[in-house]
Coordinates of C-alpha atoms in Angstrom, one line a residue:
Chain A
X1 CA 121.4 54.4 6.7
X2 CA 124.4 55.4 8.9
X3 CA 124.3 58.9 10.4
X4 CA 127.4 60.0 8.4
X5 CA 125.2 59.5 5.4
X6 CA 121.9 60.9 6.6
X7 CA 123.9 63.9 7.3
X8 CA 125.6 64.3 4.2
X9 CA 122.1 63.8 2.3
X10 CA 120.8 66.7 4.7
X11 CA 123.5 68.9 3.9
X12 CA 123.5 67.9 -0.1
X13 CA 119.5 68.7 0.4
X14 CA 119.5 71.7 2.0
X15 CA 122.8 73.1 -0.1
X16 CA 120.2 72.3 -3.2
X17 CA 117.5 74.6 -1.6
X18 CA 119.6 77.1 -1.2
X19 CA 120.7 77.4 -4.9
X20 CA 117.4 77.3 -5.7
X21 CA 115.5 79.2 -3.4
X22 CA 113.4 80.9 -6.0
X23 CA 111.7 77.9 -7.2
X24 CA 111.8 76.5 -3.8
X25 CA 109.7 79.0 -2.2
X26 CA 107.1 79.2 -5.2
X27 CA 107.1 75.4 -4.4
X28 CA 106.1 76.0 -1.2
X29 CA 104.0 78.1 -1.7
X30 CA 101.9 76.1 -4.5
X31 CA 101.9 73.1 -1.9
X32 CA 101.0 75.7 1.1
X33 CA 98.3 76.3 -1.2
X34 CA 97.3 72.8 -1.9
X35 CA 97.4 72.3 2.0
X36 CA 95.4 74.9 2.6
X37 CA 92.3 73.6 0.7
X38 CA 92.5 70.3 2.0
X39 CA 92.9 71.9 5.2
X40 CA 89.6 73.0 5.3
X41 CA 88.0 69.9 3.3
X42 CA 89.5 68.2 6.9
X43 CA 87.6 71.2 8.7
X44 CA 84.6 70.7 6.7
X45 CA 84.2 67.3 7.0
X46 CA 84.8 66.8 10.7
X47 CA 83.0 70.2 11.2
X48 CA 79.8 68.2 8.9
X49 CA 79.7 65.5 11.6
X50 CA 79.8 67.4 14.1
X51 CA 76.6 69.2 13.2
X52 CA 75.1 66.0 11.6
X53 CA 75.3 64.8 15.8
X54 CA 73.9 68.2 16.6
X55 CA 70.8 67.6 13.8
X56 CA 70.7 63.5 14.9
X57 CA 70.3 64.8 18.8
X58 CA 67.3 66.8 17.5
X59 CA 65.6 64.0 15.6
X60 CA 64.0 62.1 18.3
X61 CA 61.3 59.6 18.5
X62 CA 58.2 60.9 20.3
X63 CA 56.5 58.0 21.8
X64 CA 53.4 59.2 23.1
X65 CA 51.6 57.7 26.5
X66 CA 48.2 56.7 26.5
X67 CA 45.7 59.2 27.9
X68 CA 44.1 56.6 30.2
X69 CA 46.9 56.4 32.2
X70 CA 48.1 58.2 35.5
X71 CA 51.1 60.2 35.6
X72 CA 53.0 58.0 37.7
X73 CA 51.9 55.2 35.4
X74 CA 52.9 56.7 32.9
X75 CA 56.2 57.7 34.3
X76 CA 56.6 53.8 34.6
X77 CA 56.6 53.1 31.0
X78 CA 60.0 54.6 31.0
X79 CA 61.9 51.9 32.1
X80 CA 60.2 49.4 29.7
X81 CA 61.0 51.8 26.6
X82 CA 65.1 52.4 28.1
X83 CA 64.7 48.5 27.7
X84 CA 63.7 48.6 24.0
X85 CA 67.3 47.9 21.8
X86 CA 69.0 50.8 20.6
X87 CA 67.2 53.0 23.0
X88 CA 69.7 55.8 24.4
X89 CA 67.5 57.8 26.3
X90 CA 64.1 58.5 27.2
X91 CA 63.2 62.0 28.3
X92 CA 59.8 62.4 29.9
X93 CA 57.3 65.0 29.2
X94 CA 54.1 65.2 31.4
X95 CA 50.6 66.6 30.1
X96 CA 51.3 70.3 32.5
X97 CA 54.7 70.3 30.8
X98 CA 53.3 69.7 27.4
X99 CA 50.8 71.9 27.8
X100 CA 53.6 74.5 29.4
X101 CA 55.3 73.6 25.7
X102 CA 52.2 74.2 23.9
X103 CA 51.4 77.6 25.3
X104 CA 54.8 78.7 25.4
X105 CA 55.1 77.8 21.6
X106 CA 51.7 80.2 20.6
X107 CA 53.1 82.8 22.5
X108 CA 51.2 86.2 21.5
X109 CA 49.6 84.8 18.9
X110 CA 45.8 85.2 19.1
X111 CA 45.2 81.2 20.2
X112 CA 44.5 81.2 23.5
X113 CA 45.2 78.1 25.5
X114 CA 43.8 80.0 28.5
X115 CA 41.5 77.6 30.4
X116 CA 42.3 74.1 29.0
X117 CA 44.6 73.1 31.2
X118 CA 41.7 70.4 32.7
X119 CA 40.7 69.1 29.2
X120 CA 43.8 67.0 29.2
X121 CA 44.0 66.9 25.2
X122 CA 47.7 67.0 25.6
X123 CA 49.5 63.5 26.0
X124 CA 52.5 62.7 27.9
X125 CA 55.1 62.0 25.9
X126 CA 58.9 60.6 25.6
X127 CA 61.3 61.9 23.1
X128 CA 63.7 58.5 22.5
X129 CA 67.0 59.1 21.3
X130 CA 68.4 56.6 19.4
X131 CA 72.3 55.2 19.7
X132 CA 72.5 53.9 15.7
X133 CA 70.2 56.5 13.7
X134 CA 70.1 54.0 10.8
X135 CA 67.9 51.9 13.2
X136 CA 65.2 54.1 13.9
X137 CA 62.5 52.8 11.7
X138 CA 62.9 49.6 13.8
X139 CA 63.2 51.1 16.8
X140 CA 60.1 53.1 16.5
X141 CA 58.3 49.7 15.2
X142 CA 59.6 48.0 19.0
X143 CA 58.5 51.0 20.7
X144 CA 55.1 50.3 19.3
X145 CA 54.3 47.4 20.8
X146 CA 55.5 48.4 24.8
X147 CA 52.6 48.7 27.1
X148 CA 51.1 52.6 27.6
X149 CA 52.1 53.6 24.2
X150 CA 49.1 54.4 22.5
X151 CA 51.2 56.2 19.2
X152 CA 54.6 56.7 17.7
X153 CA 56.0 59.2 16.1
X154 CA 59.4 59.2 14.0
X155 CA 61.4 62.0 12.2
X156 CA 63.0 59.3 9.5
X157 CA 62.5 61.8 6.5
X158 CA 64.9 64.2 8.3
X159 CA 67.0 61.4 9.9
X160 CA 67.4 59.6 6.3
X161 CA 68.1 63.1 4.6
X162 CA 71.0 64.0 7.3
X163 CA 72.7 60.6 6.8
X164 CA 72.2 61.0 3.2
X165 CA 73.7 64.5 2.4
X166 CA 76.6 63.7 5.1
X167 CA 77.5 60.3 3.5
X168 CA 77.1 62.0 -0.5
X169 CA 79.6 64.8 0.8
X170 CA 82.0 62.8 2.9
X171 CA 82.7 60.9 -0.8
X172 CA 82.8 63.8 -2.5
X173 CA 85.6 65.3 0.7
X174 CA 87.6 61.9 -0.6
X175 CA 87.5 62.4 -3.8
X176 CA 88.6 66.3 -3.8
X177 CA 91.1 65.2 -1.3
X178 CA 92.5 62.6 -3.7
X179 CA 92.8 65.2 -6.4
X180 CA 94.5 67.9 -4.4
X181 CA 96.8 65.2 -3.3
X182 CA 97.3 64.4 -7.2
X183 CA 98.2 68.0 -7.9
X184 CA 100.3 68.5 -5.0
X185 CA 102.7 65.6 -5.6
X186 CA 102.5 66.8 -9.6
X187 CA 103.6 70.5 -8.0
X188 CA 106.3 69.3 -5.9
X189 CA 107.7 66.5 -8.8
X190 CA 107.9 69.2 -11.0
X191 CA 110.1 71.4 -8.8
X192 CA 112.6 69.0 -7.8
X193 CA 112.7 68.2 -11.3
X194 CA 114.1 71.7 -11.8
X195 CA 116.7 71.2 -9.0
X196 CA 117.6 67.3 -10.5
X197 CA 118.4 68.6 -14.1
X198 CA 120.5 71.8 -12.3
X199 CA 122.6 68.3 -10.9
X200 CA 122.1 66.2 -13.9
X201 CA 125.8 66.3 -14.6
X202 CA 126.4 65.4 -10.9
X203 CA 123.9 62.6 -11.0
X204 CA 125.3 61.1 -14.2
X205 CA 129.1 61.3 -12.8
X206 CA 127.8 59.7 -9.1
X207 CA 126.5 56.8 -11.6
X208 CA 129.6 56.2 -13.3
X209 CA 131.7 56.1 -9.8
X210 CA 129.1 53.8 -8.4
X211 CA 126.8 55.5 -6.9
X212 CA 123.3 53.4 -5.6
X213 CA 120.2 54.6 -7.1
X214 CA 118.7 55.3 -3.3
X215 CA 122.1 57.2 -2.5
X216 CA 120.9 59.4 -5.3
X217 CA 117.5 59.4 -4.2
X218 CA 117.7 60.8 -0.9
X219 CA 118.7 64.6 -1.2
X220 CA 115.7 64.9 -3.3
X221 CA 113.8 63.1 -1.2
X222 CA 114.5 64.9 1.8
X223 CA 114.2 68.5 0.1
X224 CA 110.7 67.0 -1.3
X225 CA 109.9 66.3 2.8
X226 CA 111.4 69.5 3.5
X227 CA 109.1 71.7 1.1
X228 CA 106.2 69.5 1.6
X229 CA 106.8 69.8 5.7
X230 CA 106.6 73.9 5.1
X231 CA 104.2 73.9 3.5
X232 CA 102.0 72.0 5.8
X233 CA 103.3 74.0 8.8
X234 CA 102.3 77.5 6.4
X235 CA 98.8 76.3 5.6
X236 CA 98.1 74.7 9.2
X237 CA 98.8 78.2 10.6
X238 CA 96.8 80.0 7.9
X239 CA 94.2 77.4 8.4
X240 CA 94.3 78.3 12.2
X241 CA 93.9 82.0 11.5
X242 CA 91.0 81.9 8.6
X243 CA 89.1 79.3 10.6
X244 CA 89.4 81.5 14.1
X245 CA 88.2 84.3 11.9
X246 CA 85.0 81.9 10.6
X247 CA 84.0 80.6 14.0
X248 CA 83.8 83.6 15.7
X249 CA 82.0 85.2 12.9
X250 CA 79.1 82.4 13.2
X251 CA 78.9 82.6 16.7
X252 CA 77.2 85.6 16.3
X253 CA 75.2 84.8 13.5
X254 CA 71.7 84.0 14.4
X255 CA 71.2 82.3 11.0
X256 CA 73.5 79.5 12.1
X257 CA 71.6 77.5 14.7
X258 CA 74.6 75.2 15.0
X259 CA 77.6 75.5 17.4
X260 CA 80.9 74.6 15.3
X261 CA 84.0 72.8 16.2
X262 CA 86.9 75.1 18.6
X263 CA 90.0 74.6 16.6
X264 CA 92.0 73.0 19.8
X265 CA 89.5 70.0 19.6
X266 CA 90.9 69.1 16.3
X267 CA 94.1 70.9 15.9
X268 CA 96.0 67.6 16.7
X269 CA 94.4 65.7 13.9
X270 CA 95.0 68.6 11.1
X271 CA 98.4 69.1 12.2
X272 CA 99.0 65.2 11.6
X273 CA 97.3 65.0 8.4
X274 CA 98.9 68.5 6.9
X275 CA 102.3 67.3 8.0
X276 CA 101.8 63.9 7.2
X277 CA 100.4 64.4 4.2
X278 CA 102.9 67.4 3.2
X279 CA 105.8 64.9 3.7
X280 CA 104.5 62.2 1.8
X281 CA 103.4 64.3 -1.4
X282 CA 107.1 65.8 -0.9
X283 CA 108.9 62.5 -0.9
X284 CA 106.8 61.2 -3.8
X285 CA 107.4 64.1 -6.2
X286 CA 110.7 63.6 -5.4
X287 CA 110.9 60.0 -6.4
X288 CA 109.0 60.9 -9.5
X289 CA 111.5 63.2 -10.7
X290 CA 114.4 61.7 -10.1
X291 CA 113.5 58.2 -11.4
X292 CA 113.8 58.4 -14.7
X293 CA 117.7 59.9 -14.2
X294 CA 118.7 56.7 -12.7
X295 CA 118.3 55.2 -15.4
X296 CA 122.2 55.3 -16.4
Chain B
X1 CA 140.0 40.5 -15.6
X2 CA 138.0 41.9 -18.9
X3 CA 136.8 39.2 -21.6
X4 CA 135.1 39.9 -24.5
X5 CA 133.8 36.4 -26.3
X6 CA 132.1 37.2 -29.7
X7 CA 130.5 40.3 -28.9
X8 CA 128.1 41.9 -31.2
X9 CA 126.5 45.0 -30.7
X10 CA 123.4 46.2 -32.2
X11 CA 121.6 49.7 -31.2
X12 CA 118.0 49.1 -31.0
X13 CA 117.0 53.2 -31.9
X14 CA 118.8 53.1 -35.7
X15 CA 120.0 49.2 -35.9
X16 CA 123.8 50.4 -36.1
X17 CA 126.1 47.0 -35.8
X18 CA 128.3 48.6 -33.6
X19 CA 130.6 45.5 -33.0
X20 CA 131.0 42.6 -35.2
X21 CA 132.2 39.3 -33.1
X22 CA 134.7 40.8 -31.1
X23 CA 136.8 38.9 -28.9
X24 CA 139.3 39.7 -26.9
X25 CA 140.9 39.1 -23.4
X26 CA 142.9 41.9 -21.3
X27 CA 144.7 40.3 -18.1
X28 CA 145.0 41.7 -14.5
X29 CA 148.3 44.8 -15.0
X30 CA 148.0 45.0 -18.5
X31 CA 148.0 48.3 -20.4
X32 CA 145.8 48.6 -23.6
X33 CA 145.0 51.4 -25.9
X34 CA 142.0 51.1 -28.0
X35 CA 142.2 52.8 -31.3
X36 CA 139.9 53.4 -34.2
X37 CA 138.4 56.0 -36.0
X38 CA 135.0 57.4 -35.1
X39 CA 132.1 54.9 -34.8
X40 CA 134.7 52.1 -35.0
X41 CA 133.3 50.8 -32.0
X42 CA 135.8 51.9 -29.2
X43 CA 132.8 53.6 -27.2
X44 CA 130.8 50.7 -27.5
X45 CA 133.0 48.6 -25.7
X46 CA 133.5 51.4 -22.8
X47 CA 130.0 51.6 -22.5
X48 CA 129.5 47.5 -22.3
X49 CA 132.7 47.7 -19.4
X50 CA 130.3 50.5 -17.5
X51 CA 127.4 47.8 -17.6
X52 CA 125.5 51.0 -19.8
X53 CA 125.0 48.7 -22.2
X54 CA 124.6 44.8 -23.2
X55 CA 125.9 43.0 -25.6
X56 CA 123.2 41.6 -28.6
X57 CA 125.3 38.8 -29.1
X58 CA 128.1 37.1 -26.9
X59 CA 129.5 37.8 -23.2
X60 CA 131.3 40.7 -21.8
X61 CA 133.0 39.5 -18.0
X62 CA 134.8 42.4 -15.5
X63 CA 136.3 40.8 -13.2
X64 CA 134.3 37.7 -13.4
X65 CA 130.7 39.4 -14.1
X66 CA 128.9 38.4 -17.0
X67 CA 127.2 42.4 -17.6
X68 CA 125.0 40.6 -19.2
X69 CA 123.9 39.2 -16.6
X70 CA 123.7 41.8 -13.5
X71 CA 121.0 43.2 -12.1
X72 CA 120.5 46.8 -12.2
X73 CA 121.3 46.9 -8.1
X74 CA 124.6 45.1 -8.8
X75 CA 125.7 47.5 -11.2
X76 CA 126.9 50.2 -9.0
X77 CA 129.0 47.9 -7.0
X78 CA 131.0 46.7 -10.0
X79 CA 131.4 50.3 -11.1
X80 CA 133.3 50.7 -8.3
X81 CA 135.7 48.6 -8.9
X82 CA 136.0 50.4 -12.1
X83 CA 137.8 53.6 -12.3
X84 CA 136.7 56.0 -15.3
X85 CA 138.5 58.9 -16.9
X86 CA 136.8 61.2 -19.4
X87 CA 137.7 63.6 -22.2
X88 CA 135.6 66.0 -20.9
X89 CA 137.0 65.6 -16.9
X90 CA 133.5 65.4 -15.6
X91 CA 134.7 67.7 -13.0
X92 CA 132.1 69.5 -9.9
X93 CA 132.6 73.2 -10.9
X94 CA 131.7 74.2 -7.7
X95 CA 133.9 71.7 -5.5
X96 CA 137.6 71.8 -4.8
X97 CA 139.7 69.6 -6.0
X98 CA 139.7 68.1 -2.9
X99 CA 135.8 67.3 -2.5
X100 CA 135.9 66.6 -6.2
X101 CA 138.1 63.4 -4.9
X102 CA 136.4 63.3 -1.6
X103 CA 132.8 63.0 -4.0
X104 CA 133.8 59.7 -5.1
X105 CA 135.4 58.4 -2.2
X106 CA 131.2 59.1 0.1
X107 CA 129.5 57.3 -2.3
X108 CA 130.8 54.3 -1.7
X109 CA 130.5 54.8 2.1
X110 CA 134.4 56.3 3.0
X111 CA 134.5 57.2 6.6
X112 CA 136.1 61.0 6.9
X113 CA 139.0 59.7 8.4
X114 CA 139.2 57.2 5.3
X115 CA 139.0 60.3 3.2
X116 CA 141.5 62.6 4.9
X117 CA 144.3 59.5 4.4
X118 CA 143.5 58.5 1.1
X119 CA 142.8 61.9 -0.4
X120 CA 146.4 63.5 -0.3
X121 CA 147.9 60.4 -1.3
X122 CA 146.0 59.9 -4.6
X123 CA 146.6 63.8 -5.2
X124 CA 150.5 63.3 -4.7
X125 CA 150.3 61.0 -6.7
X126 CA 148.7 63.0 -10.1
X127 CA 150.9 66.1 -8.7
X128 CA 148.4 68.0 -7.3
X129 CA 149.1 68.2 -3.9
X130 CA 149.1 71.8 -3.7
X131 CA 145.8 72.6 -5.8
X132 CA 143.5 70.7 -3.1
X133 CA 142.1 73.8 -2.5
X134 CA 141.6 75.1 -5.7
X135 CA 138.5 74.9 -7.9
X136 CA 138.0 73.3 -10.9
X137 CA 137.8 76.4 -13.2
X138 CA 141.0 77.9 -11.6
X139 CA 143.0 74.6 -13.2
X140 CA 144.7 74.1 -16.4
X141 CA 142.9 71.6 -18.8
X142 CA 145.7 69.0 -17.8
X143 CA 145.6 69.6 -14.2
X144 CA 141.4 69.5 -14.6
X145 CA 142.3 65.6 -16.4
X146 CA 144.8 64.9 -13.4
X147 CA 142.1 65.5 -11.1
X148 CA 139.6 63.3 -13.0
X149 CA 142.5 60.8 -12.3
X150 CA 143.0 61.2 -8.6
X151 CA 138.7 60.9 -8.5
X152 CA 139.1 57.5 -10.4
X153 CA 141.9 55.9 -8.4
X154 CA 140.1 56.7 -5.2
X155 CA 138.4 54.2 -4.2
X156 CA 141.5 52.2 -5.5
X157 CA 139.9 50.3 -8.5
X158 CA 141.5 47.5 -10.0
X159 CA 140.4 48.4 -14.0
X160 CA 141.2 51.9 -15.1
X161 CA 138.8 52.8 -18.0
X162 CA 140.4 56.2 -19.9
X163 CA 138.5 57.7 -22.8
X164 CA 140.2 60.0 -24.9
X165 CA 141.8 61.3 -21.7
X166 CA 144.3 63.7 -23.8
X167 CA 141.7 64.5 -26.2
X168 CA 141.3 68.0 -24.9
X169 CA 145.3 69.0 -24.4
X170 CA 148.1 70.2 -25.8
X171 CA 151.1 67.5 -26.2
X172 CA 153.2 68.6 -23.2
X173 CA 150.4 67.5 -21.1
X174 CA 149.5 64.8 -22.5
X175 CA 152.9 63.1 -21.6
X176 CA 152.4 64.2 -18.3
X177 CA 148.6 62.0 -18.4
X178 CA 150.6 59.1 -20.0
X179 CA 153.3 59.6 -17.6
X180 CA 150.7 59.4 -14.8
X181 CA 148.9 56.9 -16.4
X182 CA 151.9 54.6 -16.3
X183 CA 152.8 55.1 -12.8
X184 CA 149.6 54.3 -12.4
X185 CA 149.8 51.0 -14.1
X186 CA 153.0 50.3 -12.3
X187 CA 151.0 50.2 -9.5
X188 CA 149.0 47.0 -10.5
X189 CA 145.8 48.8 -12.1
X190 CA 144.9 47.7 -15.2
X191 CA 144.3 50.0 -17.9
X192 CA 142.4 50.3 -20.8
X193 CA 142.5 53.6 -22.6
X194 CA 140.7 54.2 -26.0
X195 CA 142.2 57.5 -27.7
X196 CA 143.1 58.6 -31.4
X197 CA 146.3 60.0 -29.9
X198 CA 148.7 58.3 -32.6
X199 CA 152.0 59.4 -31.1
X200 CA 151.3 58.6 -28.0
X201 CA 150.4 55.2 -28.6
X202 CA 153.3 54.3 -30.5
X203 CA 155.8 56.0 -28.3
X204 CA 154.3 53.7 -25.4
X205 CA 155.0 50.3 -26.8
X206 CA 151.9 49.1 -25.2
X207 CA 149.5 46.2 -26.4
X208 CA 146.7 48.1 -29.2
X209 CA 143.6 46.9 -30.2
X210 CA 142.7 47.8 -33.4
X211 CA 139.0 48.4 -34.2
X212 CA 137.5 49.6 -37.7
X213 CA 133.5 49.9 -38.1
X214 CA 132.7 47.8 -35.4
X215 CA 135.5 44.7 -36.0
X216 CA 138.5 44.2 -34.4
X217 CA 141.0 44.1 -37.0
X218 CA 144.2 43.5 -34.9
X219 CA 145.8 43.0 -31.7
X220 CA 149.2 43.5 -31.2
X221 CA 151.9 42.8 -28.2
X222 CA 153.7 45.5 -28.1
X223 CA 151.9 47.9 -31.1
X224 CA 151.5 51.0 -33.0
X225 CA 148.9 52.7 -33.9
X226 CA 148.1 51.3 -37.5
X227 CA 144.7 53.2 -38.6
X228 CA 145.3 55.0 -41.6
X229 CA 148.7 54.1 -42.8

């Protein structure tokens, strides 16, 4: 496409949103709309990761140290369970620190750990972190069998109910998305179709003098991009705004144990996928619309 | 430059036989006037020459293009070799006259410099020199048709298609289309112009194809307008 022409298309495009701004701007507004929600799915879904890793951090493998054994021997078992596959980490806890834990844990309450401290009945411990969750069950079955671990313990009911309910909703995120996407283009298609039967007349006259169908095409197309570009820019900001609002609401909530996303860390990605997204729904509506015109 | 070879025309919606086996050929400078009443047929053969329709039956060439046979990407290209002329002007109310011309001329890729040459000239010559400026609705209906013309000759096509183009005015202007019109075939375009304008046609002495209910029923030289006597 030569300049001369992208020009023209821009000017023929913007001269058509002009004459109908009305509709334009409740276009925009629809698709703003639109935006908005999937928007937040985005904010939801990378927001549900990132406390699925918070919840994943939690669920460690206790692998616990047989009595018997000294503390430095048991501090040695370390480097054979870091050598167990998919171990992450190993964090040791002594019997003083577990029993530190223990009485810490009772607080007030009216067990009294007072005097104990020599019985020992605490075991030294590690709490394994795992890098592929998934793998845990057989993780915790190698960890078994290392030398100075007399038990294992796994969390794999909450581990298999975390990747569960994040996998069930991140389907569910697709298949809203796919439907607002649906909508939108349905939205914008139904606009331009307003502005392509305002220049039906035109269209049919640019046919007879030999006009290409894409020559046609692109006006709509670009004031498709054009709305669909607004009104990703309109939601991204709202988006910004309501979701500043949200986060520092939870902060100081001591329901929410969780610590949620700042909206710099993944402002990059929702501007991308708003834009992109806007621009594509816009061009596509527009294509709709106009196709069956063409047809001369 | 236009053959029809045994062209029948059948509309798929209500199964009209909208031409019956016509053949005829119309050669590069020629002027022709297509008469017939209503639903003789004359609009079915301006539709087939802007590729808007097929034939059922036989070929249709423009300037050596079976229609028949193009693909929907080709058709714009051979449309612009085409010029078209309307009844109805087809004009863009809210262009000048001068962008109305200038319309035609950036759809097939005109440079502005292209434009700024070509534009006066083809407005000279349809008279209208000093209307560039002026819109559409500010224009009599026979400076709206000379307009249409100056649009048409443009992109300086070698067929010039004209239906009904005195249709909508009085007699004085209508010589001043035909006058145009001839100039214009003077100039090497080929015309063909379909009209129910029986004065006209016979004070022309022009070749005229004669078409009743879809057949041709004659083609003379130098004709008159024969339907109805």
């Amino acid at each position: 496409m030569a300049f001369r022409e992208l020009r023209y298309f821009c000017s023929e495009a913007f001269k058509s949103i002009f004459y109908n701004i009305l509709m334009t701007l409740a276009s925009v507004i629809t698709v703003t709309g639109c935006l908005l929600f999937l928007g937040f799915f985005t904010l939801f879904s990378s927001n549900l990761s990132y406390i699925a890793d918070q919840i994943k951090e939690e669920c460690k493998i206790v692998a616990y140290i047989d009595p018997a054994l000294s503390e430095a021997e048991a501090k040695s078992v370390g480097s054979s369970i870091l050598a167990v596959p998919n171990v992450s980490g190993a964090e040791f806890e002594s019997k003083a620190q577990a029993f530190e834990g223990a009485k810490k844990m009772l607080g007030s309450s009216r067990i009294s750990l007072d005097g104990m401290e020599k019985d020992g009945f605490l075991r030294a411990s590690y709490a394994v972190s795992c890098k592929d969750l998934e793998k845990s069950a057989e993780t915790a079955q190698a960890l078994r069998t290392v030398g100075g671990v007399q038990e294992v313990k796994e969390q794999q009911d909450i581990t298999d109910a975390v990747l569960s309910t994040t996998s069930v909703i991140k389907v569910a995120l697709v298949i809203a998305m796919a439907l607002l996407a649906l909508i939108a283009v349905f939205i914008i298609s139904n606009t331009i179709k307003l502005a392509v039967f305002a220049r039906e007349k035109e269209i049919h006259i640019m046919k007879y003098i030999g006009a290409t169908d894409s020559f046609i095409r692109w006006p709509f197309i670009i004031e498709g991009i054009f709305v669909g570009l607004v009104g990703g820019a309109v939601s991204l900001f709202s988006c910004m705004a309501i979701y500043g609002g949200i986060t520092s609401a939870i902060a100081n909530s001591p329901f929410f144990p969780f610590t949620l996303r700042s909206f710099g860390n993944i402002s990059g990605t929702l501007t991308l996928i708003l834009l992109i997204f806007g621009a594509i729904m816009g061009a596509l509506g527009s294509i709709i619309a106009v196709r069956r015109h063409l047809k001369v | 430059m236009i053959i029809f070879n045994n062209v029948t025309k059948i509309y798929e919606d209500n199964k009209a036989r909208a031409l019956e086996d016509v053949s005829f050929h119309v050669e590069k400078g020629e002027f022709v006037f297509l008469v017939g009443h209503s639903g003789a047929g004359k609009s079915s053969i301006i539709r087939m020459l802007l590729c808007e329709e097929t034939p059922t039956k036989g070929k249709v060439y423009v300037n050596g293009h079976d229609i028949g046979a193009l693909s929907h990407k080709e058709i714009p290209f051979l449309r612009r070799e085409i010029g078209v002329v309307f009844q109805d002007f087809r004009l863009l109310p809210s262009r000048t006259v001068y962008e109305n011309v200038a319309f035609a001329m950036r759809i097939v890729g005109a440079s502005t410099k292209q434009m700024r040459r070509r534009i006066p000239e083809v407005l000279n010559m349809v008279g209208l020199s000093r209307k560039a400026k002026a819109y559409p609705s500010q224009l009599s209906g026979g400076e709206q048709q000379r307009v249409s013309m100056a649009r048409a000759l443009a992109n300086n096509p070698s067929i010039l298609i004209a239906d009904e183009p005195t249709g909508n005015l009085d007699s004085e202007k209508a010589a001043e289309i035909m006058a145009i019109l001839e100039d214009i075939n003077n100039r090497g375009t080929t015309i063909l112009m379909a009209t129910h304008a029986e004065k006209l046609v016979n004070e022309m002495h022009k070749r005229v194809i004669t078409l009743d209910r879809g057949h041709l029923i004659s083609d003379q030289k130098e004709g008159v307008y024969t339907i109805g006597i």
